[in-house]
Amino acid sequence: MLVKTSSDGIKDLLSRYGDSLLADTRPGFGGYFIKTEQLVPFCRSLRDEAGYDYLSSVTGVDNFPEDQMEVVYHFYKTIGGPAFVLKVQASRHETVIPSLTPLYPGVEFQECEAWDLLGIRFEGHPDLRRILMWEGFEGFPLRKDWREPFFEDENKPFKSRWPDGHVLRTEEENPYKNNVQYPAAFDPDQWIPAGDAALYEGLLSLTKEGQSDFKTDHIVVNLGPQHPSTHGVFRMVVALEGETVLSLKPVMGYLHRNHEKIGERNTFVQNMPFTDRLDYISSMSNNFGYALAVEKLMDVHPPERAEYIRVIMAELTRFLSHIFSIGFLLNDLGAFFTPALYAIEERELILDIFEAASGSRMMCNYFRFGGVVRDLPDGVLGKIKDLVIDRLPRKLDEFERYLTKNDIVRVRCEGVGVLKIEEAIGLSAAGPVLRASGVPYDVRKADPYSIYDRFDFDVAYGLHGDIYDRYLVRVEEMRQSLRILKQALRDIPGGAVMNGKPQYQVRVPAGEAYGRVEGPKGELGFYVISNGKPNPWRYHVRAPSFINLTSLSTMAKNQKIADVVALLGSIDIVLGEVDR
Amino acid sequence: MNGWGIIRGLGVTLRHFFGTYAEDLRRGKSRYFTKQGVRERSASTVRGIFTVQYPEEKLIIPEEFRYLPFLVYDELESGEKKIRCTSCGICAKVCPPQCIWIERTTDPVTGRPVPAPVAFYIDIDICMNCGFCAEYCPFDAIKMDHDFEIASYDRKAEHIYALEKLLKPAVYYQSIRPENFAREEASRMEKEAKTSSKS
Amino acid sequence: MDEELNNPKYEIPPEIQHQVAITTVDKIYNWSRRNSLWPMMFGLACCAVEMIGAAASRYDFSRFGMEVMRASPRQADVMIVSGTVTKKMIPTIVRLYNQMGEPKYVVAMGVCASSGGPFKEGYSVVPGVDRFIPVDVYIPGCPPTPQALLYGLMALQEKIDQQSIQTVRWYKKGDSSPIPIPVLGPDLMDPRDFDLIKRRAQENLQMEEQVSPTNIEEADSHVG
């Protein structure tokens, strides 16, 4: 799908579809509205003629109390450049929108999520199920008029906290004792859980094609949710023929923590520590993405020193996340614990730096709109230098000596779980998974944010798209991170780290913003809509781990069951981000 | 594919293994159970054994480390406890999971609010240790503690901290965060000097 | 070790001191249990990463006899509930708990496991794993540092020390039925609360008959 495009391809398109397109002219908003029936043809032209081959994010916006639901698409070109934003509107009561899965298979899970949380039905979607909640759950929780059982107030801060704060535990007030909501006249004895029947059916229907005459029974195996090799509470349902995987479906939602619903109730500042808990291995990157999105809306820019500190922290995070993921990939391959333990040693040393700078090892909460919380304390910069110049390169070499040429690692990883280049783009894979398939697409280069355009570094990419290439890409990225870190440490200026006075209630003008960073797992995007009030109206996270999982079933097809575990390790998911 | 890669890799683990003994022999006993030893073992130059033998020895906690919030009081010369909190409510408003409850004092005669809390609760079962309350408090009244040894057997009875449990003296605050304390004292002195020179 | 085990309540004649040790069954029993607490390899969320950290070389909880992380509940003694317990996950957790052999302990690591923590207000989070399974030690913190986890595990060891073989749950006759597994209905349902749910659903129905549909939402939100 890498198509040569003329620079004015998009202009042609816009004039050709002029009748059904409408520019979004609300102040602070951008992009185009398109008529529902023209969505699919337009997107086909967009992909094939204008070269927007990468559909990064799909999400819904509930414009309650107006009877209007909006779906927002962010298209990019894998050769780099800014986004093309497309919006579709539909009624809240009968929200049906054509699915884009035939054009961009990578939207599969994102559309499921929009159906699950917002009740937007995508017509033509192959397997539209609840993906984060379970089948049978009552209501669509992200709709603005849906209230949870512990509902206290539309927005934070809650009135009951001050000045007359009488402490209570909300769950004790709840008559059902279980944080629960039921429809009227509901009889629990008559309830038959929907269970996984639909899931298994969907799974087996995929296996019907291409069967040989030789009749064999297919076995369905559940891996997870409590399974030592899955990285957290994640479940894979696999249909097997012998040991060969015929089809695979990931099942998630076991760690769905209502990030977006809580995020829309929080004030803008309050969301910062919640973003830490998305991808909990790399909290600094999450802070970065969210800070960028809101700074776009507020139009503030951090001072120089803060920019450098941000880059230093983000790159340390990338190193930490990659070394951790490699350690656990080896765990998944059966090299129990030793590589992981070596990796954790380096991780601990980096966490010490985070702890000294931000106060917490994992949940850093270090970035603010317009800077960072505080300057690096005395001695921390020296510690970072010691690590970056001496320790980490040395340990990385040792790690490579230990693993890269190891015959077992190579036999297990080379040629396993191949994701072809066009599949990777179509499936909206991101980060090392995309780059290992041969697409040198890195947001830091393709659409530079912060001060990344000042650093000299290369984008690591592979050619084969197998597990081994993903491993190599991660190793190379760590080296590039160290390169950036050395430059940043050399150039870091003095001065303030915060623009203006720290405020606990920031004023964010109305509008929309999509802030994206190249997180360790891939493109991490935050889509924020403000309506001028202290709380975001819509707050959506484009989670790379979640979207990378879309490609899992493609990769796993016709592999051996034992390799599926390694495959999962090579995608490097973090459940906090998958389920949010 | 002749197994050479595996042997080379095993060499790395072997070096790690012998390294632990070599380092212990070289450095002797001073490596363990001393503050210097812990510092050495958490520096980037560490070789050999990496383990910190909690609880006999503990990692050195950096000044900015945050766990749970506490309220600071100054001890006046008369021995009276002067709570810094004025119950302005900023911490309760900024708290992301809303785990702070404050009851403001009202003057029984005039019915007007008095800048002191009647009651102050923190549900430590909700607190996410983000440190916003300490960061935005304009009176340096609420700070983040370093004490993490607080596991308990009964959360219902013990995990809502009321005013008495939250209060800790300014001396304690100074002992855990000397640099922050010095900075805040300096800026307060400056402010006081300004106001007194104005009047 | 011998000092720990020797029971000073009984007087040992001076001539055989240091040759004979007198102890109680309780002490031996507790000593051996407390020093071989095998946790279940079971990570839920952010806290799991700190739990891995506590198992790794810097904190190394094998120093307390906990080195063997068991993937199977049948072989585990202690379940460290490390992270947010969601409604979708709780049936699995209860099932795992039921499968663990006695004596079994539960440590709620982090505020999410204790009470739902910062995510409690959400729609899909269980407000504390202790709604369903008994918890022995709560470790506050978000996430607790590995040292805080170690402190919590030491607190669990202390708790074990105080137990007596005569009163422990697993040697008592009578009630040893497993915990009923919650059902995923329109929302999470605890089988022990079915009557309550029915009653409330009836009340809702009556309300629906009395008032117009628009008012129901308000009434519901009051309750919630």
Short mmCIF file of C-alpha atoms in Angstrom, two decimals, chain B residues 3-4 23 36-37 42 50 56 63-64 67 73 81 90 97 109 128 130 136 142 159 162 164 183 186-187 197:
data_model
loop_
_atom_site.label_atom_id
_atom_site.label_comp_id
_atom_site.label_asym_id
_atom_site.label_seq_id
_atom_site.Cartn_x
_atom_site.Cartn_y
_atom_site.Cartn_z
CA GLY B 3 26.34 -23.72 19.87
CA TRP B 4 29.09 -21.14 20.08
CA GLU B 23 33.63 -8.41 44.87
CA GLN B 36 28.38 3.40 52.75
CA GLY B 37 27.88 -0.16 51.57
CA SER B 42 23.03 1.40 44.50
CA PHE B 50 23.12 -6.13 44.19
CA GLU B 56 18.43 -4.99 58.30
CA GLU B 63 14.50 13.64 49.53
CA GLU B 64 11.69 13.93 47.00
CA TYR B 67 4.38 8.03 50.01
CA TYR B 73 2.45 21.62 62.72
CA LYS B 81 0.77 22.92 68.49
CA ILE B 90 -6.92 23.48 47.70
CA PRO B 97 -8.89 10.54 43.41
CA VAL B 109 -20.41 33.76 67.28
CA MET B 128 -2.51 7.49 44.85
CA CYS B 130 0.74 11.67 43.46
CA TYR B 136 -0.06 23.07 45.44
CA ILE B 142 0.61 19.26 53.84
CA HIS B 159 -7.00 3.22 56.99
CA ALA B 162 -7.89 11.58 60.94
CA GLU B 164 -4.47 13.35 65.06
CA ARG B 183 14.05 26.70 50.89
CA ALA B 186 13.94 31.20 53.48
CA SER B 187 11.08 32.29 51.25
CA SER B 197 8.82 46.64 56.07
#
